[in-house]
Coordinates of C-alpha atoms and ligand atoms in Angstrom, one line a residue:
X38 CA 0.0 0.0 0.0
X39 CA 1.4 3.3 -1.0
X40 CA 0.5 6.4 0.9
X41 CA 1.1 9.0 -1.7
X42 CA -2.5 9.5 -2.8
X43 CA -4.1 11.1 0.3
X44 CA -1.8 13.9 1.3
X45 CA -3.3 17.3 1.8
X46 CA -0.7 20.0 1.9
X47 CA 0.6 20.5 5.4
X48 CA -0.9 24.0 5.8
X49 CA -4.4 22.8 4.9
X50 CA -4.1 19.8 7.1
X51 CA -3.2 21.9 10.1
X52 CA -6.1 24.3 9.3
X53 CA -8.6 21.4 9.2
X54 CA -7.3 20.2 12.6
X55 CA -7.4 23.7 14.1
X56 CA -11.0 24.1 12.9
X57 CA -12.0 20.9 14.5
X58 CA -12.8 19.0 11.3
X59 CA -10.1 16.4 11.7
X60 CA -10.1 14.8 15.1
X61 CA -7.3 12.3 14.5
X62 CA -9.4 9.4 15.6
X63 CA -10.4 6.2 13.7
X64 CA -13.6 5.8 11.8
X65 CA -14.5 3.1 14.3
X66 CA -14.7 5.6 17.1
X67 CA -18.5 6.3 17.0
X68 CA -19.4 2.6 17.0
X69 CA -17.1 1.8 19.9
X70 CA -18.4 4.8 21.8
X71 CA -22.0 3.8 21.2
X72 CA -21.3 0.2 22.1
X73 CA -19.8 1.4 25.4
X74 CA -22.5 3.9 26.3
X75 CA -25.7 2.4 24.9
X76 CA -24.7 -1.1 23.8
X77 CA -28.2 -2.4 24.1
X78 CA -29.6 0.1 21.6
X79 CA -30.5 -1.3 18.1
X80 CA -27.9 -0.5 15.5
X81 CA -29.2 -2.6 12.5
X82 CA -32.4 -4.4 11.6
X83 CA -32.0 -6.9 8.7
X84 CA -34.9 -9.1 7.9
X85 CA -35.9 -10.7 11.3
X86 CA -32.6 -9.9 12.9
X87 CA -32.1 -7.1 15.3
X88 CA -28.5 -6.2 16.1
X89 CA -27.5 -4.0 18.9
X90 CA -24.5 -1.6 19.0
X91 CA -22.7 -4.0 21.4
X92 CA -23.3 -7.0 19.1
X93 CA -22.2 -5.1 16.0
X94 CA -19.0 -4.0 17.8
X95 CA -18.4 -7.5 19.1
X96 CA -18.8 -9.1 15.7
X97 CA -16.5 -6.5 14.2
X98 CA -14.0 -7.1 17.0
X99 CA -14.2 -10.9 16.6
X100 CA -13.5 -10.7 12.9
X101 CA -10.7 -8.2 13.3
X102 CA -9.0 -10.4 15.9
X103 CA -9.3 -13.5 13.8
X104 CA -7.9 -11.7 10.7
X105 CA -4.9 -10.5 12.7
X106 CA -4.5 -13.9 14.3
X107 CA -4.4 -15.5 10.8
X108 CA -1.5 -13.2 9.7
X109 CA -3.1 -10.2 8.1
X110 CA -1.6 -6.9 9.1
X111 CA -2.5 -3.2 9.1
X112 CA -2.0 -1.8 5.6
X113 CA -3.0 -5.0 3.9
X114 CA -5.9 -4.8 1.5
X115 CA -9.3 -6.6 1.1
X116 CA -11.8 -6.9 -1.7
X117 CA -15.3 -7.1 -0.3
X118 CA -18.6 -7.7 -2.1
X119 CA -21.7 -7.9 0.0
X120 CA -25.3 -6.9 -0.6
X121 CA -27.5 -4.9 1.8
X122 CA -27.1 -7.1 4.8
X123 CA -26.1 -6.3 8.4
X124 CA -22.8 -8.2 7.8
X125 CA -21.8 -5.4 5.5
X126 CA -21.3 -3.0 8.5
X127 CA -19.8 -5.7 10.7
X128 CA -17.2 -6.4 8.0
X129 CA -16.7 -2.7 7.3
X130 CA -15.9 -1.9 10.9
X131 CA -13.8 -5.1 11.4
X132 CA -11.5 -4.2 8.6
X133 CA -11.2 -0.7 9.9
X134 CA -10.4 -2.0 13.3
X135 CA -7.7 -4.3 11.9
X136 CA -6.3 -1.6 9.7
X137 CA -7.1 -3.6 6.6
X138 CA -8.0 -1.3 3.7
X139 CA -11.0 -2.5 1.8
X140 CA -12.6 -1.9 -1.6
X141 CA -16.3 -2.5 -1.3
X142 CA -17.5 -3.6 -4.8
X143 CA -21.1 -3.1 -5.6
X144 CA -23.2 -6.3 -5.5
X145 CA -24.1 -5.7 -9.1
X146 CA -20.5 -5.9 -10.1
X147 CA -19.3 -8.9 -11.9
X148 CA -16.0 -10.5 -12.9
X149 CA -14.4 -7.6 -14.8
X150 CA -15.1 -5.1 -12.1
X151 CA -13.7 -7.4 -9.4
X152 CA -10.6 -8.1 -11.4
X153 CA -10.2 -4.4 -12.1
X154 CA -10.2 -3.6 -8.3
X155 CA -8.1 -6.7 -7.4
X156 CA -5.5 -5.7 -10.0
X157 CA -5.2 -2.3 -8.4
X158 CA -5.1 -3.2 -4.7
X159 CA -3.7 -6.8 -4.8
X160 CA -5.9 -8.0 -1.9
X161 CA -4.8 -10.5 0.7
X162 CA -8.4 -11.0 1.7
X163 CA -11.6 -11.6 -0.2
X164 CA -15.0 -11.4 1.5
X165 CA -18.0 -12.2 -0.7
X166 CA -21.4 -13.9 -0.6
X167 CA -22.4 -17.4 -1.9
X168 CA -25.7 -15.8 -3.0
X169 CA -23.9 -13.9 -5.7
X170 CA -23.8 -15.7 -9.1
X171 CA -20.0 -15.3 -9.3
X172 CA -19.5 -17.2 -6.0
X173 CA -22.1 -19.9 -6.4
X174 CA -19.0 -22.2 -6.8
X175 CA -15.3 -21.7 -6.2
X176 CA -14.1 -21.1 -9.8
X177 CA -13.8 -17.3 -9.5
X178 CA -11.9 -17.7 -6.2
X179 CA -9.4 -20.0 -7.8
X180 CA -9.0 -17.6 -10.7
X181 CA -8.5 -14.7 -8.4
X182 CA -5.9 -16.7 -6.4
X183 CA -4.1 -17.6 -9.6
X184 CA -4.1 -14.0 -10.7
X185 CA -3.1 -12.8 -7.2
X186 CA -1.0 -15.3 -5.3
X187 CA -0.9 -12.8 -2.4
X188 CA -4.7 -13.5 -1.9
X189 CA -4.4 -15.7 1.2
X190 CA -7.8 -15.8 2.8
X191 CA -11.4 -15.8 1.6
X192 CA -14.6 -15.7 3.7
X193 CA -18.0 -16.2 2.3
X194 CA -21.4 -15.2 3.6
X195 CA -23.9 -18.2 3.4
X196 CA -21.1 -20.8 3.3
X197 CA -22.5 -22.9 6.1
X198 CA -20.2 -24.8 8.4
X199 CA -16.8 -24.3 6.9
X200 CA -13.5 -22.7 7.7
X201 CA -14.5 -20.0 5.2
X202 CA -17.8 -19.1 6.8
X203 CA -18.0 -15.4 7.4
X204 CA -20.7 -15.8 9.9
X205 CA -18.4 -18.1 12.0
X206 CA -15.6 -15.6 11.9
X207 CA -18.0 -12.8 13.0
X208 CA -19.7 -14.7 15.8
X209 CA -16.9 -16.6 17.5
X210 CA -14.5 -14.9 19.8
X211 CA -10.7 -15.6 19.7
X212 CA -9.5 -17.0 23.1
X213 CA -6.4 -14.9 23.2
X214 CA -7.0 -11.9 21.0
X215 CA -3.8 -10.4 19.4
X216 CA -3.1 -6.7 19.6
X217 CA -4.2 -4.7 16.6
X218 CA -5.1 -1.2 15.7
X219 CA -6.5 0.8 12.8
X220 CA -4.3 2.6 10.3
X221 CA -3.4 6.1 11.4
X222 CA -6.2 8.6 11.2
X223 CA -4.5 10.5 8.5
X224 CA -4.0 7.4 6.4
X225 CA -6.3 5.6 4.0
X226 CA -9.2 3.9 5.9
X227 CA -10.8 2.3 2.8
X228 CA -11.4 3.0 -0.9
X229 CA -14.5 4.5 -2.3
X230 CA -15.4 3.7 -5.9
X231 CA -15.4 6.3 -8.6
X232 CA -18.3 6.5 -11.0
X233 CA -15.5 6.9 -13.5
X234 CA -15.1 8.3 -17.0
X235 CA -12.1 6.3 -18.1
X236 CA -11.4 2.8 -19.3
X237 CA -10.4 1.4 -15.9
X238 CA -12.4 1.8 -12.7
X239 CA -10.7 4.3 -10.3
X240 CA -10.4 4.0 -6.6
X241 CA -10.7 6.9 -4.2
X242 CA -8.6 6.7 -1.0
X243 CA -10.6 8.0 1.9
X244 CA -8.8 8.7 5.2
X245 CA -10.3 8.2 8.7
X246 CA -10.0 12.0 9.3
X247 CA -11.8 13.1 6.1
X248 CA -14.5 10.5 6.1
X249 CA -15.2 10.9 9.8
X250 CA -15.7 14.6 9.4
X251 CA -18.1 14.3 6.5
X252 CA -20.1 11.7 8.5
X253 CA -20.3 13.8 11.7
X254 CA -21.1 17.1 9.9
X255 CA -23.7 15.4 7.7
X256 CA -25.4 13.8 10.7
X257 CA -25.6 17.2 12.4
X258 CA -26.9 18.9 9.3
X259 CA -29.6 16.3 9.0
X260 CA -30.4 16.5 12.7
X261 CA -30.0 12.8 13.3
X262 CA -30.6 11.5 16.8
X263 CA -31.0 8.2 18.7
X264 CA -34.6 8.3 17.5
X265 CA -33.5 8.3 13.8
X266 CA -34.4 5.2 11.8
X267 CA -32.8 5.1 8.4
X268 CA -33.9 2.9 5.6
X269 CA -30.8 1.8 3.6
X270 CA -32.3 1.1 0.2
X271 CA -29.4 2.1 -2.1
X272 CA -26.3 -0.1 -2.3
X273 CA -24.9 0.0 1.3
X274 CA -21.3 0.7 0.2
X275 CA -22.2 3.7 -2.0
X276 CA -21.0 7.0 -0.6
X277 CA -24.6 8.5 -0.3
X278 CA -26.2 5.8 1.9
X279 CA -22.9 5.2 3.7
X280 CA -21.9 8.7 4.7
X281 CA -24.3 11.5 3.6
X282 CA -25.2 11.0 6.5
X283 CA -26.1 7.4 5.7
X284 CA -25.6 4.5 7.9
X285 CA -22.4 5.9 9.4
X286 CA -24.1 9.1 10.3
X287 CA -26.9 7.1 12.0
X288 CA -24.4 5.1 14.0
X289 CA -22.7 8.3 15.0
X290 CA -26.0 9.6 16.3
X291 CA -27.0 6.3 18.0
X292 CA -30.0 5.7 15.7
X293 CA -30.9 2.5 13.8
X294 CA -30.4 1.4 10.2
X295 CA -33.0 -0.8 8.5
X296 CA -31.7 -2.8 5.6
X297 CA -33.8 -2.9 2.4
X298 CA -32.6 -5.2 -0.5
X299 CA -33.6 -2.6 -3.1
X300 CA -35.5 0.7 -3.4
X301 CA -38.6 -1.1 -4.8
X302 CA -41.5 0.9 -3.3
X303 CA -43.9 -1.7 -1.9
X304 CA -41.2 -3.7 0.0
X305 CA -39.7 -0.4 1.3
X306 CA -43.2 0.9 2.3
X307 CA -43.7 -2.3 4.3
X308 CA -40.3 -1.8 6.1
X309 CA -41.1 1.8 6.8
X310 CA -44.4 0.9 8.4
X311 CA -43.1 -2.1 10.3
X312 CA -40.0 -0.3 11.7
X313 CA -41.2 3.3 12.0
X314 CA -38.5 4.5 9.6
X315 CA -37.9 8.3 9.8
X316 CA -35.7 8.9 6.8
X317 CA -34.2 7.4 3.7
X318 CA -32.1 8.3 0.7
X319 CA -33.1 7.6 -2.9
X320 CA -32.0 8.3 -6.5
X321 CA -34.5 10.2 -8.7
X322 CA -35.5 7.1 -10.7
X323 CA -36.6 5.4 -7.5
X324 CA -38.4 8.4 -6.3
X325 CA -40.5 8.4 -9.5
X326 CA -41.7 4.9 -8.6
X327 CA -42.4 5.8 -5.0
X328 CA -44.5 8.8 -6.2
X329 CA -46.6 6.5 -8.4
X330 CA -47.1 3.9 -5.7
X331 CA -47.5 6.1 -2.6
X332 CA -51.1 7.4 -3.0
X333 CA -52.4 3.9 -2.1
X334 CA -50.1 3.5 0.8
X335 CA -50.0 6.8 2.6
X336 CA -50.7 5.2 6.0
X337 CA -47.5 3.1 5.7
X338 CA -45.4 6.2 5.3
X339 CA -46.7 8.0 8.4
X340 CA -43.4 7.9 10.3
X341 CA -41.3 9.1 7.4
X342 CA -40.0 12.7 8.1
X343 CA -37.2 13.2 5.5
X344 CA -36.5 11.9 2.0
X345 CA -33.0 12.7 0.6
X346 CA -32.7 12.6 -3.1
X347 CA -29.4 12.7 -5.0
X348 CA -27.0 10.8 -7.2
X349 CA -28.5 12.1 -10.4
X350 CA -30.6 15.1 -11.7
X351 CA -33.9 15.4 -9.9
X352 CA -36.7 17.0 -12.0
X353 CA -38.2 20.0 -10.4
X354 CA -41.7 18.8 -11.1
X355 CA -41.1 15.6 -9.1
X356 CA -39.3 17.5 -6.3
X357 CA -42.4 19.6 -5.8
X358 CA -44.6 16.4 -5.4
X359 CA -42.5 14.9 -2.6
X360 CA -44.1 16.7 0.4
X361 CA -47.7 16.3 -0.7
X362 CA -47.5 12.7 -2.1
X363 CA -45.0 11.1 0.3
X364 CA -46.0 13.3 3.3
X365 CA -42.4 14.1 4.3
X366 CA -39.8 16.8 3.8
X367 CA -37.4 16.7 0.8
X368 CA -33.6 17.3 0.9
X369 CA -31.7 17.4 -2.3
X370 CA -28.1 16.1 -2.1
X371 CA -25.4 16.5 -4.7
X372 CA -22.4 14.6 -3.6
X373 CA -19.6 12.5 -5.0
X374 CA -17.6 9.6 -3.7
X375 CA -14.5 11.8 -4.3
X376 CA -15.7 14.0 -1.4
X377 CA -17.7 17.2 -1.7
X378 CA -21.4 16.9 -0.7
X379 CA -23.9 19.7 -1.1
X380 CA -27.2 19.6 0.8
X381 CA -30.3 21.8 0.9
X382 CA -30.8 22.6 4.5
X383 CA -33.8 21.4 6.5
X384 CA -34.9 24.9 7.1
X385 CA -34.3 26.3 3.6
X386 CA -37.1 28.0 1.8
X387 CA -39.1 25.4 -0.1
X388 CA -38.2 27.0 -3.4
X389 CA -34.5 26.5 -2.7
X390 CA -35.2 22.9 -1.8
X391 CA -37.3 22.3 -5.0
X392 CA -35.0 24.1 -7.4
X393 CA -31.4 23.6 -6.2
X394 CA -29.0 20.9 -5.1
X395 CA -28.0 22.9 -2.0
X396 CA -24.7 24.2 -0.6
X397 CA -21.5 22.6 0.4
X398 CA -21.4 20.8 3.7
X399 CA -18.4 22.5 5.2
X400 CA -17.6 26.3 5.4
X401 CA -14.1 25.3 4.3
X402 CA -15.2 23.6 1.1
X403 CA -13.6 25.8 -1.5
X404 CA -15.8 25.5 -4.6
X405 CA -14.9 27.3 -7.8
X406 CA -16.8 27.3 -11.1
X407 CA -14.4 27.5 -14.0
X408 CA -14.2 27.4 -17.7
X409 CA -12.3 24.8 -19.7
X410 CA -9.1 26.8 -19.3
X411 CA -9.6 26.8 -15.5
X412 CA -10.6 30.5 -15.3
X413 CA -13.1 31.3 -12.6
X414 CA -16.5 32.4 -13.9
X415 CA -18.9 35.0 -12.4
X416 CA -21.8 34.0 -10.2
X417 CA -24.8 32.8 -12.2
X418 CA -22.7 31.5 -15.1
X419 CA -22.5 27.8 -15.6
X420 CA -19.1 26.1 -15.6
X421 CA -17.1 23.1 -14.4
X422 CA -17.2 22.5 -10.7
X423 CA -13.7 22.5 -9.0
X424 CA -13.3 21.8 -5.3
X425 CA -10.8 21.2 -2.5
X426 CA -11.6 20.9 1.1
X427 CA -11.3 18.8 4.3
X428 CA -13.1 15.7 2.9
X429 CA -12.4 16.0 -0.8
X430 CA -9.7 13.5 -1.8
X431 CA -6.3 14.4 -3.2
X432 CA -5.8 11.8 -5.9
X433 CA -7.1 8.5 -7.3
X434 CA -5.1 5.5 -6.3
X435 CA -2.3 4.6 -8.7
X436 CA -3.5 7.0 -11.4
X437 CA -0.9 9.7 -11.9
X438 CA -1.8 10.5 -15.5
X439 CA -5.5 10.8 -14.7
X440 CA -4.8 12.8 -11.6
X441 CA -2.7 15.2 -13.6
X442 CA -5.8 15.8 -15.8
X443 CA -8.4 16.2 -13.1
X444 CA -6.4 18.2 -10.5
X445 CA -5.2 21.7 -11.1
X446 CA -2.0 23.3 -9.8
X447 CA -3.8 24.5 -6.7
X448 CA -5.0 21.1 -5.8
X449 CA -8.6 21.6 -6.9
X450 CA -10.4 18.5 -8.2
X451 CA -12.4 19.2 -11.4
X452 CA -15.4 16.9 -11.1
X453 CA -16.6 17.1 -14.6
X454 CA -20.0 18.4 -13.5
X455 CA -21.4 21.5 -15.0
X456 CA -23.0 23.6 -12.4
X457 CA -24.1 27.2 -11.6
X458 CA -24.4 28.9 -8.3
X459 CA -26.8 31.6 -7.2
X460 CA -26.1 34.6 -5.1
X461 CA -26.8 32.6 -1.9
X462 CA -24.3 29.9 -2.8
X463 CA -26.8 27.3 -3.8
X464 CA -25.6 25.0 -6.5
X465 CA -27.6 23.8 -9.5
X466 CA -26.3 20.9 -11.6
X467 CA -27.0 21.7 -15.2
X468 CA -25.0 19.2 -17.1
X469 CA -21.8 17.2 -17.3
X470 CA -18.4 17.5 -19.1
X471 CA -17.2 14.0 -18.1
X472 CA -17.7 11.2 -20.5
X473 CA -20.1 9.3 -18.3
X474 CA -23.7 8.0 -18.5
X475 CA -25.8 8.5 -15.3
X476 CA -28.3 5.7 -15.6
X477 CA -30.7 6.2 -12.8
X478 CA -27.8 7.1 -10.5
X479 CA -25.6 4.2 -11.6
X480 CA -22.6 5.6 -13.4
X481 CA -21.2 4.1 -16.6
X482 CA -17.8 5.3 -17.9
X483 CA -18.3 5.6 -21.7
X484 CA -14.7 4.7 -22.4
X485 CA -14.8 1.4 -20.5
X486 CA -17.7 0.1 -22.6
X487 CA -16.2 1.5 -25.8
X488 CA -12.9 -0.4 -25.1
X489 CA -14.9 -3.6 -24.5
X490 CA -17.0 -3.2 -27.7
X491 CA -13.8 -2.8 -29.7
X492 CA -12.7 -6.3 -28.5
X493 CA -15.5 -7.6 -30.7
X494 CA -13.9 -8.8 -34.0
X495 CA -16.6 -7.1 -36.2
X496 CA -16.5 -3.7 -34.5
X497 CA -14.0 -1.1 -35.8
X498 CA -15.3 2.0 -33.9
X499 CA -17.5 2.6 -30.9
X500 CA -18.9 5.6 -29.0
X501 CA -21.2 5.4 -26.0
X502 CA -23.3 8.4 -25.2
X503 CA -26.2 9.2 -22.9
X504 CA -29.8 9.4 -24.3
X505 CA -32.3 11.1 -22.1
X506 CA -35.0 8.7 -20.7
X507 CA -38.2 9.6 -18.8
X508 CA -37.8 6.8 -16.2
X509 CA -34.0 6.6 -15.6
X510 CA -33.0 10.1 -16.5
X511 CA -30.5 8.7 -18.9
X512 CA -29.9 5.5 -20.8
X513 CA -26.8 4.5 -22.7
X514 CA -26.6 4.4 -26.5
X515 CA -23.7 2.7 -28.3
X516 CA -22.9 4.0 -31.8
X517 CA -20.9 1.4 -33.6
X518 CA -19.2 1.0 -37.0
X519 CA -18.9 -2.7 -37.8
X520 CA -18.0 -4.9 -40.7
X521 CA -20.8 -6.5 -42.5
X522 CA -23.0 -8.2 -41.4
X523 CA -23.4 -6.1 -38.2
X524 CA -23.8 -8.3 -35.1
X525 CA -27.2 -8.0 -33.6
X526 CA -27.8 -6.0 -30.4
X527 CA -28.6 -9.1 -28.4
X528 CA -25.4 -10.7 -29.6
X529 CA -23.4 -7.7 -28.7
X530 CA -25.0 -7.6 -25.2
X531 CA -24.2 -11.3 -24.7
X532 CA -20.6 -10.6 -25.9
X533 CA -20.3 -7.8 -23.2
X534 CA -21.8 -10.0 -20.5
X535 CA -19.4 -12.8 -21.4
X536 CA -16.5 -10.4 -20.9
X537 CA -17.9 -10.1 -17.3
X538 CA -19.3 -6.6 -16.9
X539 CA -22.2 -5.6 -14.6
X540 CA -25.6 -5.7 -16.3
X541 CA -26.4 -2.1 -15.7
X542 CA -23.4 -1.1 -18.0
X543 CA -24.9 -2.9 -21.0
X544 CA -25.9 -0.3 -23.7
X545 CA -29.7 0.1 -23.8
X546 CA -29.6 0.9 -27.5
X547 CA -27.2 0.2 -30.4
X548 CA -27.0 2.3 -33.5
X549 CA -25.0 1.1 -36.5
X550 CA -23.3 3.7 -38.5
X551 CA -21.4 3.5 -41.8
X552 CA -18.8 6.1 -40.6
X553 CA -18.4 8.0 -37.3
X554 CA -18.7 11.7 -37.4
X555 CA -15.3 13.2 -36.5
X556 CA -14.1 16.5 -35.1
X557 CA -11.6 18.7 -36.8
X558 CA -8.7 16.9 -35.0
X559 CA -10.1 13.5 -36.0
X560 CA -11.7 12.5 -32.7
X561 CA -15.1 10.9 -32.6
X562 CA -17.6 13.8 -32.5
X563 CA -19.7 12.8 -29.5
X564 CA -21.4 16.2 -29.5
X565 CA -22.9 15.5 -32.9
X566 CA -23.9 12.0 -31.8
X567 CA -25.7 13.4 -28.8
X568 CA -27.4 16.0 -31.0
X569 CA -28.5 13.3 -33.3
X570 CA -30.2 11.5 -30.4
X571 CA -31.8 14.7 -29.2
X572 CA -33.4 15.3 -32.6
X573 CA -34.3 11.6 -33.2
X574 CA -34.5 10.1 -29.8
X575 CA -36.1 6.8 -30.9
X576 CA -34.1 6.2 -34.0
X577 CA -31.8 3.8 -32.1
X578 CA -32.2 0.1 -32.8
X579 CA -32.1 -2.7 -30.3
X580 CA -34.0 -1.6 -27.2
X581 CA -33.7 -4.6 -25.0
Ligands
AMP735 P1 -21.0 9.1 -7.1 O1 -19.6 9.3 -6.9 O2 -21.4 7.7 -7.6 O3 -21.8 9.5 -5.9 O4 -21.4 10.1 -8.3 C1 -21.2 11.4 -8.2 C2 -21.8 12.1 -9.4 O5 -23.2 11.9 -9.5 C3 -21.6 13.6 -9.4 O6 -20.3 14.0 -9.8 C4 -22.7 14.0 -10.3 O7 -22.3 13.8 -11.7 C5 -23.8 13.0 -10.1 N1 -24.7 13.6 -9.1 C6 -24.8 13.3 -7.7 N2 -25.8 13.9 -7.1 C7 -26.4 14.6 -8.1 C8 -27.5 15.5 -8.1 N3 -28.2 15.8 -7.0 N4 -27.9 16.1 -9.3 C9 -27.2 15.8 -10.4 N5 -26.1 15.0 -10.5 C10 -25.8 14.4 -9.3

């Protein structure tokens, strides 16, 4: 593990300490505190299981002790893939306690994504679930071990009685626990996943100090308390439901997290009613489904006080419907796994809440709106968002060339989002410069899919662009130039699936061209492809 990717300049680091943002304590602090002071309180509800703070902390401690006893050491890395289950948090805290730096792959990720992460972090430990199609047998584990001889241990959820049973490692204490400790508070605690815009998925090192600050400040901004009951309906490892304020914010405040396996409205409504859920976080595509389903289930939503919406552009017309149809307050959230999170405040004027994505979390978030040359633009003009601050990362893991492109000389990260800011500092997301498709909140790096399509023997050129979609906000459309006869869209999708990518990354539409439009310098002219889609949105072939 190298430590070069998370260094704030010394002056900024001391400012963040002076201002009380960085407390130099591990991310496990809140859980340990809660376990000590109100251990009996419920931390997580998952199906029929109710897990207290003391139990969660005990499970995390058991696993940490066993991992250290089996030879793993602080600074080692782990690849984790779990769904929305209580064990996600027990593992998250166990690895933090033991100083093992994890990448939490999404449950929808498949072989190619896991290989991509493993190639970068060279994990010594794999934690996954038998219920995932990739781990229904041991083939992928053998392949990962061949590829990464340093991978020494694997633990599986749902393995039954075996030495590899995750449940066993979580639930049985070690007789003589070894000494261990988390990585230093200024060091990498774990990796977040970047939505990405390049061919290989990027990892975002998050330190204890920076993440702990964003969690604490977000919990306060959202007025979380021991009475908060938070429904985790988005993928648990994603930055939004993990830290904005997400489950970690709820644990910080001593509340309870209720696990949902998906944001599907009827199952979520039943959980809200059964467990008196007070708040949740959704992406706009899910909110649209909730708005449709809610009128027949208003009574079930009685306890819900706050709905956070973020991850993708939220239509103003839908934002306005939230209070009346769902019977709760709305908070818009514009955040990124790289750091910066903007929130509308709970006491903002309703117009601000309906029409903007809020303001930065921290007074020391330095946000600039710049043009393509990096020049700052006047208030009210849209431009590229650039940011640095106490919880915005300082560089992607092992990606010097990409870092050189997305960070400027003053250390500002250029997110690729096009935004404008009003006189009160409220930010509005108006578009995107980065080459990415935001499919209902799930991010697809165009270049990654283009590179995979070019592996098909019949395809000579490929360009993937976003097409606006009423349900998902955006879908992905692949323009391809291929030899005759062109492969059919179903064959191309199967080809991509066989390469091992997550299903959400499959192009929704394929369009076959004789030649690609090119810019003056000979690059594929994506602007003209997007315009073509805007004029003829349904001309694409191959809707699945
Ligand atoms: P992620 O790192 O997966 O959280 O994705 C972050 C990206 O999602 C941002 O850079 C934006 O492109 C997009 N995003 C997040 N929240 C919003 C929002 N409220 N409105 C529009 N786009 C958003």
